[in-house]
Coordinates of C-alpha atoms in Angstrom, one line a residue:
Chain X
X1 CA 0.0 0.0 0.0
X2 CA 3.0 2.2 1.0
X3 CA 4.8 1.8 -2.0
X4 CA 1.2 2.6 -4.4
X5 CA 1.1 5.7 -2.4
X6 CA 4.7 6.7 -3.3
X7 CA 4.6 5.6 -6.8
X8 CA 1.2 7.8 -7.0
X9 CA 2.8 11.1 -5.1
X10 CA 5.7 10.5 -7.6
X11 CA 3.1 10.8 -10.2
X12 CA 1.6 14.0 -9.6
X13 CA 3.8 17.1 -10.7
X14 CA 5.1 19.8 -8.2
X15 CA 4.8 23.2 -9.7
X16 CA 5.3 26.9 -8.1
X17 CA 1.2 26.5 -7.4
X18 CA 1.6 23.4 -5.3
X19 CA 4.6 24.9 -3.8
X20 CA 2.3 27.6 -2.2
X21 CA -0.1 25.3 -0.7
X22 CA 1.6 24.7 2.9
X23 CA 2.2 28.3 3.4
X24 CA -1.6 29.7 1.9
X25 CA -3.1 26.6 4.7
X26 CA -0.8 28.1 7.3
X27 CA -1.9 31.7 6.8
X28 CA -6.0 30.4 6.6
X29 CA -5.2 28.4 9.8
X30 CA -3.8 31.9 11.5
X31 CA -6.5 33.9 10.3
X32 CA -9.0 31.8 11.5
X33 CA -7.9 31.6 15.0
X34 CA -7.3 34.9 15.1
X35 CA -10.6 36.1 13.8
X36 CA -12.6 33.5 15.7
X37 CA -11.4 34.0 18.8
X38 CA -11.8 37.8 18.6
X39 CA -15.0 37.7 17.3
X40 CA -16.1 35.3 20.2
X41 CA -14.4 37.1 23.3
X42 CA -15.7 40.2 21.9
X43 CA -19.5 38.8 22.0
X44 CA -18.8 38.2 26.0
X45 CA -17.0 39.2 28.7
X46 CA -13.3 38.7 29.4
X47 CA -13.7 36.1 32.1
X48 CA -16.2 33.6 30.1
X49 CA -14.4 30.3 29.7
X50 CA -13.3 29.5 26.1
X51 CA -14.3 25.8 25.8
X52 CA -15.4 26.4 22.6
X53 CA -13.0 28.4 20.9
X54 CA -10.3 25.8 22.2
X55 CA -12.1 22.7 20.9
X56 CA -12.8 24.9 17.4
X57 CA -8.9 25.9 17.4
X58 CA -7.9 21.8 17.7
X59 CA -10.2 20.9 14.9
X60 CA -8.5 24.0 12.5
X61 CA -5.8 22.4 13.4
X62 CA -6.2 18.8 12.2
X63 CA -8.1 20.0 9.7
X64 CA -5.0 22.5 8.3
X65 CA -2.1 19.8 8.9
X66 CA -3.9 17.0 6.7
X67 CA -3.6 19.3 3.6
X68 CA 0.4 20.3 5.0
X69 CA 1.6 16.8 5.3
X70 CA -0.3 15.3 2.5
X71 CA 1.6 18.3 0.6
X72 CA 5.2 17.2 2.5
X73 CA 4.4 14.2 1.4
X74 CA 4.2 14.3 -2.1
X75 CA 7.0 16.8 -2.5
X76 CA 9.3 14.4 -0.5
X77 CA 8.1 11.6 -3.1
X78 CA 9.0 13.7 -6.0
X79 CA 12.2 15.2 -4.7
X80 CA 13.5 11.6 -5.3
X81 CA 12.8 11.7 -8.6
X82 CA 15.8 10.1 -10.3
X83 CA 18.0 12.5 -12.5
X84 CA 21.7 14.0 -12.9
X85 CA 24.1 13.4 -10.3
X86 CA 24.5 16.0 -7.6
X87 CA 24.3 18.5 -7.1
X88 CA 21.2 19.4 -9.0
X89 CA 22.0 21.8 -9.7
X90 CA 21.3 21.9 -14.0
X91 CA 19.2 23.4 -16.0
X92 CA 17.0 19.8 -17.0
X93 CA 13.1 19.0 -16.4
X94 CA 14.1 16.4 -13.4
X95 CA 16.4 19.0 -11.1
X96 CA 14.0 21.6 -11.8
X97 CA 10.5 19.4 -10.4
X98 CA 14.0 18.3 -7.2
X99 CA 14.4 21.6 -6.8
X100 CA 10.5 22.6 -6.7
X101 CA 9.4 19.4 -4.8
X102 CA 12.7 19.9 -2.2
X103 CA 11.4 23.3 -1.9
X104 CA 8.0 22.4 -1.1
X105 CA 9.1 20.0 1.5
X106 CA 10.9 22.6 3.5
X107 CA 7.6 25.1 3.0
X108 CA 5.5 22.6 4.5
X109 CA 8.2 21.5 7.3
X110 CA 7.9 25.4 8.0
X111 CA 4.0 25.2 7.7
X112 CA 3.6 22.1 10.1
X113 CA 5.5 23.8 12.7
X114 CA 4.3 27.5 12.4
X115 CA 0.6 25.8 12.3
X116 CA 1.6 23.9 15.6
X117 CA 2.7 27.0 17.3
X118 CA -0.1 29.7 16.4
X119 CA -2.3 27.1 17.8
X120 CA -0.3 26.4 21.3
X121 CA -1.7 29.3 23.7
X122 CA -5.1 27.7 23.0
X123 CA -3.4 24.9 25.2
X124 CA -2.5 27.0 27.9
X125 CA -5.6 29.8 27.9
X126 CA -8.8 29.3 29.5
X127 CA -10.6 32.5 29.3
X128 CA -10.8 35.9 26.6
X129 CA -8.5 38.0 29.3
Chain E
X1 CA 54.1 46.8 25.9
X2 CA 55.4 49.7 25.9
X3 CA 56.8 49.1 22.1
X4 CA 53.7 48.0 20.8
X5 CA 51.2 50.8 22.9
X6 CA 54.0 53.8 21.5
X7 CA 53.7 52.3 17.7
X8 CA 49.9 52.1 18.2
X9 CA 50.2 55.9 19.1
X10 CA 52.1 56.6 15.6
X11 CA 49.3 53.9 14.4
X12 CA 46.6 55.9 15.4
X13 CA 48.4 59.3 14.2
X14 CA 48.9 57.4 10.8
X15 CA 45.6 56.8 10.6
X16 CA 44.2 60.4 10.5
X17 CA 45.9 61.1 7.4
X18 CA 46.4 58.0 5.8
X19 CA 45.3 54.6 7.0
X20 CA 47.8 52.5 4.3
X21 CA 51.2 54.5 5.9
X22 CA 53.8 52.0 6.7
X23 CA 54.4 51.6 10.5
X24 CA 57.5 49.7 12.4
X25 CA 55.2 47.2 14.4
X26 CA 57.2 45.2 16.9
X27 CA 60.5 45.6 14.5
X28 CA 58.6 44.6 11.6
X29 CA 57.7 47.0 9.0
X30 CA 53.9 47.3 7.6
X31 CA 50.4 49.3 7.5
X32 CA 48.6 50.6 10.7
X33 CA 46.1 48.2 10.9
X34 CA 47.5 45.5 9.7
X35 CA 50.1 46.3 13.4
X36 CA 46.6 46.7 14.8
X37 CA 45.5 43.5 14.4
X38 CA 48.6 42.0 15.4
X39 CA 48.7 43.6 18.5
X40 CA 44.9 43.2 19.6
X41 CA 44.0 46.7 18.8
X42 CA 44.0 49.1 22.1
X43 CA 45.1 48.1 25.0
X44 CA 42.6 45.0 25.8
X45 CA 43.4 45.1 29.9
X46 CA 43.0 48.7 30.1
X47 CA 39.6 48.4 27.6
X48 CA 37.6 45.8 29.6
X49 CA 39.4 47.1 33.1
X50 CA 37.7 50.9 31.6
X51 CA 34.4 48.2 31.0
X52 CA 34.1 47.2 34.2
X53 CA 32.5 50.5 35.3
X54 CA 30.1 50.9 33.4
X55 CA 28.9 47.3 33.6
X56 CA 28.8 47.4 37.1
X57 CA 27.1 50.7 37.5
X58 CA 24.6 49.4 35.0
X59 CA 24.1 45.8 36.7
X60 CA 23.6 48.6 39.9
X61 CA 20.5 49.7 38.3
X62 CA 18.8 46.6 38.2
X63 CA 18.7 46.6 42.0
X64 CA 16.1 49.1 43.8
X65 CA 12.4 50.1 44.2
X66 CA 11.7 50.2 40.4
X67 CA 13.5 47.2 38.6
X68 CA 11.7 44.3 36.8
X69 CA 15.0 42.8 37.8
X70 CA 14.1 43.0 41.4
X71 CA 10.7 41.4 41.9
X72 CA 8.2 41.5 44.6
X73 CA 5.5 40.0 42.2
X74 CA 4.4 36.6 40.9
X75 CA 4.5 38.1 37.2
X76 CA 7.6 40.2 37.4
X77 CA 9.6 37.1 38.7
X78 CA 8.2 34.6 35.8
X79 CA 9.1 38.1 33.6
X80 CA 12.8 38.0 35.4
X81 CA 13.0 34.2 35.1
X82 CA 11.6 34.0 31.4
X83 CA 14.6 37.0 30.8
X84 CA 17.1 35.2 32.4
X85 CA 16.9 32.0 30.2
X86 CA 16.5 34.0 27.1
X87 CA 19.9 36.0 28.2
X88 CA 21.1 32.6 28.9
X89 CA 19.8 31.1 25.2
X90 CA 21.2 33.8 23.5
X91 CA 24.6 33.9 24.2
X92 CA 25.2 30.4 23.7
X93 CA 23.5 30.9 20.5
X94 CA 25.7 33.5 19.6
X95 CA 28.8 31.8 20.7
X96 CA 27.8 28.4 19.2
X97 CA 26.9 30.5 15.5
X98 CA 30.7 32.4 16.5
X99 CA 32.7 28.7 16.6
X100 CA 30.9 27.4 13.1
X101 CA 32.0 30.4 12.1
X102 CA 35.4 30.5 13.1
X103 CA 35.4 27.0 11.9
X104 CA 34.2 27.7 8.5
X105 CA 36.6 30.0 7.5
X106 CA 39.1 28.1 8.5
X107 CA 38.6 24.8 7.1
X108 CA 40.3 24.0 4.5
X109 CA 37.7 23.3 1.2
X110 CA 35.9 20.5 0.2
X111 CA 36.5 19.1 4.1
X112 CA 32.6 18.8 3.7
X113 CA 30.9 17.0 1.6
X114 CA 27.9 17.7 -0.6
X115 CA 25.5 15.7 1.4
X116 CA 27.2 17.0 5.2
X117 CA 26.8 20.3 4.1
X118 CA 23.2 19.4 3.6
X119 CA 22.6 17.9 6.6
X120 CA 24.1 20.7 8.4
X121 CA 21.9 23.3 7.4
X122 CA 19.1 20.8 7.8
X123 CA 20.1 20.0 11.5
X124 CA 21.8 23.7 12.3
X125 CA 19.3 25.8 10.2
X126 CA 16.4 24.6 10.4
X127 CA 15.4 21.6 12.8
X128 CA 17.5 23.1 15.6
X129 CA 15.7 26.3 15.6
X130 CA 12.5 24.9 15.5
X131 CA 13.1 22.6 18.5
X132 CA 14.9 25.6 20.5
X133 CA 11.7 28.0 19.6
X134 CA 9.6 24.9 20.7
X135 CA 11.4 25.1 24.1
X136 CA 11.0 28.8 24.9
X137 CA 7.4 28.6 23.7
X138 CA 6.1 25.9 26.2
X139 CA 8.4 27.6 28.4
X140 CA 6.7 31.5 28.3
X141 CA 3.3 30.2 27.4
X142 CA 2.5 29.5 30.5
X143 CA 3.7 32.6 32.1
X144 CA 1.2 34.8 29.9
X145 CA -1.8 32.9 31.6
X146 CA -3.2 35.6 33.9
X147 CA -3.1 35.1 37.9
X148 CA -7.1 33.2 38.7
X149 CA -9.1 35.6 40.4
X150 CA -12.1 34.9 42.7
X151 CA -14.9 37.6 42.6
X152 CA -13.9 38.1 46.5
X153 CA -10.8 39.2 45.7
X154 CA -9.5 43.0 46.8
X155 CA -10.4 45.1 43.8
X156 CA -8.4 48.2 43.3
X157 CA -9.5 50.9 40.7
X158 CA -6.6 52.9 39.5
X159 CA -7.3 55.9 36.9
X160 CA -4.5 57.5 35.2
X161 CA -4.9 61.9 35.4
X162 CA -2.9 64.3 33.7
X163 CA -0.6 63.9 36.4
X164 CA -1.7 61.8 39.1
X165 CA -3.3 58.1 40.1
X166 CA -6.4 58.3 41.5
X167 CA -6.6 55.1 43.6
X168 CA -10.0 53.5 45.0
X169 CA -9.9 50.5 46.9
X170 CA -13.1 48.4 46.7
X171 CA -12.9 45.6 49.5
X172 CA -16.5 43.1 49.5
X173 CA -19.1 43.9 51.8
X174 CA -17.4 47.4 52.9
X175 CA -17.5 51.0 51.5
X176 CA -14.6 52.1 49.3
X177 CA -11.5 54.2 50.1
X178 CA -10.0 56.9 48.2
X179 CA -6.6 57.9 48.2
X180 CA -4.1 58.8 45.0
X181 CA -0.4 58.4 44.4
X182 CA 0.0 55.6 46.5
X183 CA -1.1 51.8 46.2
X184 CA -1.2 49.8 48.7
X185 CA -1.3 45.4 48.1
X186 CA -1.8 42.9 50.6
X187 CA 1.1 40.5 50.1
X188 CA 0.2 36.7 49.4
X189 CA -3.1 37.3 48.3
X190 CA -4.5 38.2 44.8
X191 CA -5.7 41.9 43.9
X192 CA -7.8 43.0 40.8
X193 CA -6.2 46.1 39.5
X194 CA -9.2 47.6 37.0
X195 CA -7.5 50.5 34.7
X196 CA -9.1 53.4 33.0
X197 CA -8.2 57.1 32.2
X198 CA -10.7 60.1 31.6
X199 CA -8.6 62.2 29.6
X200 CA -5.5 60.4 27.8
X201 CA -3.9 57.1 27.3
X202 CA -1.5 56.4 29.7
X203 CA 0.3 53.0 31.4
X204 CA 0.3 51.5 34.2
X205 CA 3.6 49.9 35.6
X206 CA 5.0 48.4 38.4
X207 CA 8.1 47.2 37.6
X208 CA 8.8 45.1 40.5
X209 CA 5.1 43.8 40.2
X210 CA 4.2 42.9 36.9
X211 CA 3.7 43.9 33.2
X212 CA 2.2 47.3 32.1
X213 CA -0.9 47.6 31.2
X214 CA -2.3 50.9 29.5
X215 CA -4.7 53.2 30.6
X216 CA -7.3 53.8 27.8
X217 CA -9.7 56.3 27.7
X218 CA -13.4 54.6 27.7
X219 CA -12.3 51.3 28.7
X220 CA -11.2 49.3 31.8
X221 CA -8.4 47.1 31.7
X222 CA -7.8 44.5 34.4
X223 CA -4.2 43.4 35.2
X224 CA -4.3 40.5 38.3
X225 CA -1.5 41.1 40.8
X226 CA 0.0 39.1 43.9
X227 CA 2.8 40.4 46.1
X228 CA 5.4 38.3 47.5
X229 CA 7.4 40.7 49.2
X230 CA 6.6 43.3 51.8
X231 CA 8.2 46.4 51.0
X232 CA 8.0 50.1 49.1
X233 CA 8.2 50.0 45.5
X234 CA 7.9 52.5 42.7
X235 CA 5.8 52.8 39.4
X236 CA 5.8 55.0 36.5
X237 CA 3.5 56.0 34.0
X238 CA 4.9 54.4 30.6
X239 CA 3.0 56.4 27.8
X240 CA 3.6 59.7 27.1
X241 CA 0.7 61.6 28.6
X242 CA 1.9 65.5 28.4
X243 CA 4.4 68.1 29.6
X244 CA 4.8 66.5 33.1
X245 CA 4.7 62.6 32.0
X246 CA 8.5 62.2 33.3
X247 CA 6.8 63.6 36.7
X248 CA 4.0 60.9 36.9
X249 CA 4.6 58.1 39.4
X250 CA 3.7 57.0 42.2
X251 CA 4.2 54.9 45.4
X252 CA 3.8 51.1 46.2
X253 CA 3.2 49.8 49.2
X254 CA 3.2 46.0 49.7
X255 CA 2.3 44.9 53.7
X256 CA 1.7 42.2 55.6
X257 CA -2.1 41.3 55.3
X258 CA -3.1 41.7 58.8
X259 CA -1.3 45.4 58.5
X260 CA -3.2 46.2 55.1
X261 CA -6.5 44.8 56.9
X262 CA -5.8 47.0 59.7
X263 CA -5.1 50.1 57.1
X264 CA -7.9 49.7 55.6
X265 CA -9.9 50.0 58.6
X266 CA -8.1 52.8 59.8
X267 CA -7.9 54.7 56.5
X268 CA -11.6 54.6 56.3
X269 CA -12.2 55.7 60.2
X270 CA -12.6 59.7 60.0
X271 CA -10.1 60.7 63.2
X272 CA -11.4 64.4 63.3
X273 CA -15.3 63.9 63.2
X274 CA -15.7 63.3 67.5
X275 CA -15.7 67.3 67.8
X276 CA -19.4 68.8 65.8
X277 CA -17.8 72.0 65.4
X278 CA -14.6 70.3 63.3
X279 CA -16.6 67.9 61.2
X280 CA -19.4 70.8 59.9
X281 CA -16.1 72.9 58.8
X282 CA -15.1 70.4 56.9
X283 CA -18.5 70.6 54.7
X284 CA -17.1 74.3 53.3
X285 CA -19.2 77.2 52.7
X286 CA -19.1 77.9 48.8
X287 CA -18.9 81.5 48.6
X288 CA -16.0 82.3 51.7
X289 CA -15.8 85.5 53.1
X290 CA -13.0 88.0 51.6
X291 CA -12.3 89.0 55.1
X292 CA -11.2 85.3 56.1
X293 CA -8.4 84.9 53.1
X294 CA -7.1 88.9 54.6
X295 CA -6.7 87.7 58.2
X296 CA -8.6 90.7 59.3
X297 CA -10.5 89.4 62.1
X298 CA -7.9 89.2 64.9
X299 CA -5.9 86.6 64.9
X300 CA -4.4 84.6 61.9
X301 CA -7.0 82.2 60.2
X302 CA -6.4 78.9 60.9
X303 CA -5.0 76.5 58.0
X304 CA -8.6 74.6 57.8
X305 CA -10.3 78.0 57.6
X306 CA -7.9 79.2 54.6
X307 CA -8.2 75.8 52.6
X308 CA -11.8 76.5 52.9
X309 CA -11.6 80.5 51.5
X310 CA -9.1 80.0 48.7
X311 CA -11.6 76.9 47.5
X312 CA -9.3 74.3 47.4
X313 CA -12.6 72.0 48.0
X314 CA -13.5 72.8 44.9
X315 CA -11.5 70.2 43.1
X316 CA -10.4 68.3 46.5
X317 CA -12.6 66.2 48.7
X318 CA -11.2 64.9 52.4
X319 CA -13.4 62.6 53.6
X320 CA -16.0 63.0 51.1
X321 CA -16.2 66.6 51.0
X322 CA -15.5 68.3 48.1
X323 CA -15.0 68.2 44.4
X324 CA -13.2 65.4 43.1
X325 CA -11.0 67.1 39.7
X326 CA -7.8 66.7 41.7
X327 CA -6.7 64.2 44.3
X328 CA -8.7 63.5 47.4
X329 CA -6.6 64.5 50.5
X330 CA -7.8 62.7 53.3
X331 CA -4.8 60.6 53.6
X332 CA -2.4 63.0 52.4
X333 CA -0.6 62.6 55.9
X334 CA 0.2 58.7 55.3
X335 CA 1.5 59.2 52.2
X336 CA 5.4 59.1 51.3
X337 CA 5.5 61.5 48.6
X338 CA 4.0 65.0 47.0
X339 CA 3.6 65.7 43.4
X340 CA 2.9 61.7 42.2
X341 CA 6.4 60.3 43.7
X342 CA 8.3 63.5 42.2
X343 CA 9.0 65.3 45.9
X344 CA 9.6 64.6 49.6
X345 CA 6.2 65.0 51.3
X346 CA 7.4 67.4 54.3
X347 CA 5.3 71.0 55.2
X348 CA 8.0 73.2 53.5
X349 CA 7.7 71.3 50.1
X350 CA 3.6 70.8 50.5
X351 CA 3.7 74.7 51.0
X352 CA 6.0 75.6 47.9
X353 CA 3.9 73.0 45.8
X354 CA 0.3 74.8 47.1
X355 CA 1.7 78.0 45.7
X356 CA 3.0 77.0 42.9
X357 CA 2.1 73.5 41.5
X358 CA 3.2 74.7 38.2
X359 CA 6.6 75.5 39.0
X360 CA 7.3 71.0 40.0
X361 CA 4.7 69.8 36.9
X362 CA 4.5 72.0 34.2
X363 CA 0.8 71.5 32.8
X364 CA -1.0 70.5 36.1
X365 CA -4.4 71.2 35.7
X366 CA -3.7 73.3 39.4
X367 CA -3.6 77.1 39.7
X368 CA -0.8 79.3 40.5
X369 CA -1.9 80.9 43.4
X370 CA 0.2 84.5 43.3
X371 CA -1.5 86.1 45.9
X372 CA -1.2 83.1 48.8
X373 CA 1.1 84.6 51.7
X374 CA 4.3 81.7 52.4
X375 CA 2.9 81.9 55.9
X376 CA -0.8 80.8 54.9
X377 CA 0.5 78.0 52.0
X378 CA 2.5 76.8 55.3
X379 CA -0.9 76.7 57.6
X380 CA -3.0 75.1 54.6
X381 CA 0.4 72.2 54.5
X382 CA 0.2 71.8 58.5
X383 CA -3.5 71.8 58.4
X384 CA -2.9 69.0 55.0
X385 CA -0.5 67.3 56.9
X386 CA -3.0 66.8 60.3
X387 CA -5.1 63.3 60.5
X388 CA -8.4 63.5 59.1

């Protein structure tokens, strides 16, 4: 099953629109937090416990990592592709999808992480103060 | 030492006119700074020995009634704590980024390969980082979870003025206590601090105590304090608010529960009211005769009776009496400074500051009063300075 999975991420071609993926998840991911939680602390009072934003902020954030990894994924299938010796650094069809696909897979490292950390403080915050 | 400090001195004079000027450094001939860098530059001892004092001088400042660096609050300690490991993170950052770098350049090329070199910046540049920024997160994420506080609690209502605190203390089940330019905390247990200002933005800090919080026009902010240690602090207002910011502190008190129970009883215990004749003068008449300001009735007027003619109870109340523009006065005797923590509270400097506020805070909302005698600003201080 593992390998059909690789041999169908191989399949699918990394290009600069795919490569913007990770980070365009990890900005919706912010701005939904963000927004939400405003919005909700601003409709009551400071001390009202935040169950709800912090159960809506864990779902956001499954929800945004599938996408992220699913995107890692691929891009670390592809960024095997075979091709010229190292360093790939030439100017062929197979370093350039490397270089995209590498590329990608440090975007959505950065992504995973970044999506992690804007949703910490709902693990430590129990009210809108 | 002496060879290399005099060659540095024809090194240094080279330098004004022309930097490339060949130099005898150490019996060997060659440009200024090349004879620089071979001796270490200036003097290094004499540099860090020079250092020294204004390190320690500086370190100095950390220590005293208004330091972050000295706490005597729960927050201000995780702040110290939470600087301290960042200090701590960040030099052996720098020093660790220092020896790759020292390293770098002087290793000779191709000692790494095409795939180490990867790895490096994969390990150094990127999967390091993340786990060190992982650390310091869980590690201050806790500290910016505001103190719990039961609605029992001690509530203190703080507004910022143009220049002055005006400070009400709101204990449960008893009626509230004004004072200004002074806060007083029970230490050990937790006090609401609620925030506002009615004419500009300005902040609220304690360094010892905790974060600042501002002071906004048409809204309260609440900032949860606990003292740890008894003690007089100092605060500071932290946005600029007008001409006599600089001059807007104030005093902080922190005492020993029992003691701040006991103050709060006393502080809201009028001392002057046994005698009917004393407690109807202090309702003031609005309209004073002229005759009382001039003295002209026999002997001098007292420094009650003068308050009362040259209206100061027109913008001050003591014990409930009078206007409430500028800051109530009833415990004006407790309190350790005059002027918002900007003089020492004795009768001469009360006296010079009735006469003229302006001359201490330029832009206090407080008259000049030209035509106030020393001797009567003097009785209005003793009479100020008496127990209400």
């Amino acid at each position: 099953m593992i390998g059909g999975l690789n041999r169908r991420a191989a399949r699918l071609k990394a290009t600069l629109w795919t490569l913007a993926v990770p980070p365009t998840v990890w900005a919706l991911h912010f701005l939904f937090c963000y927004v939400w939680a405003a919005v909700r602390c601003a409709k009551r009072g400071p001390t009202e416990t935040i169950g709800d934003i912090r159960i809506g902020i864990a779902v956001a954030t499954v929800v945004a990592l599938i996408p992220i990894v699913a995107s890692g994924y691929i891009a670390w299938a592809q960024s095997r592709t075979e091709g010229d010796p190292p360093p790939h650094n030439a100017s062929t069809g197979p370093d350039r999808l490397r270089f995209i696909a590498y590329a990608t897979l440090l975007l959505a490292g950065l992504s995973f992480v970044s999506v992690l950390f804007v949703a910490a403080p709902a693990l430590v915050f129990t009210d809108c103060r | 030492m002496r060879s290399s400090s005099s060659v540095l001195t024809a090194a240094a004079g080279a330098g004004k006119t022309n930097v490339r000027e060949q130099v005898e450094c150490n019996g060997d001939p060659m440009t200024s700074d090349e004879c620089a860098r071979r001796t270490g530059g200036p003097n290094l001892e004499r540099t860090l020995r020079l250092a020294a004092l204004p390190v320690t001088l500086l370190l100095s400042g950390c220590a005293g009634v208004q330091s972050a660096m000295s706490p005597f609050g729960v927050e201000a300690a995780a702040t110290a704590r939470l600087t301290w490991v960042m200090v701590a993170g960040a030099v052996l950052i720098s020093v660790a980024v220092a020896a790759l770098v020292v390293r770098a350049v002087r290793a000779p090329e191709g000692s790494l390969s095409h795939s180490g070199g990867m790895s490096l910046i994969l390990w150094a540049g990127a999967i390091g980082p993340t786990i060190i920024l992982f650390g310091l997160l869980i590690t201050a994420l806790p500290m910016m979870r505001q103190l719990p506080v039961a609605p029992n609690d001690l509530t203190i209502a703080v507004g910022g003025e143009q220049f002055w605190w005006r400070v009400q203390y709101r204990p449960t089940g008893a009626p509230p206590v004004e004072d200004a330019n002074l806060v007083r905390v029970p230490v050990g247990r937790t006090v609401r601090i609620l925030l506002t200002s009615p004419d500009v933005i300005h902040s609220f800090w304690v360094p010892g105590l905790a974060g600042k919080v501002d002071m906004i026009p048409g809204r309260t902010n609440t900032l949860v304090v606990r003292a740890t240690k008894a003690g007089t602090y100092r605060g500071q207002c932290t946005e600029f608010c007008g001409l006599a910011h600089a001059k807007m502190a104030f005093d902080v008190v922190a005492m020993e529960p029992r003691a701040f129970d006991a103050w709060l009883v006393q502080a809201r215990t009028p001392t002057r009211l046994s005698s009917p004749a004393q407690a109807g003068a202090l309702t003031p008449p609005l309209h004073p005769g002229p005759g009382l300001r001039r003295g002209t009735e026999g002997a001098a007027p007292s420094g009650q009776a003068l308050y009362t003619s040259y209206g100061c109870a027109g913008c001050h109340a003591i014990r409930g009496a009078g206007g409430r523009i500028g800051p109530d006065l009833t415990l004006l005797p407790q309190r350790r400074s005059l002027a918002a923590a900007t003089l020492p509270l004795n009768p001469a400097t009360l006296a010079a500051f009735i006469r003229n506020p302006q001359s201490v805070k330029a832009g206090v909302l407080m008259p000049r009063f030209a035509e106030m005698s020393d001797a009567e600003a003097r009785a209005i201080a003793a009479y100020l300075l008496e127990p209400k």
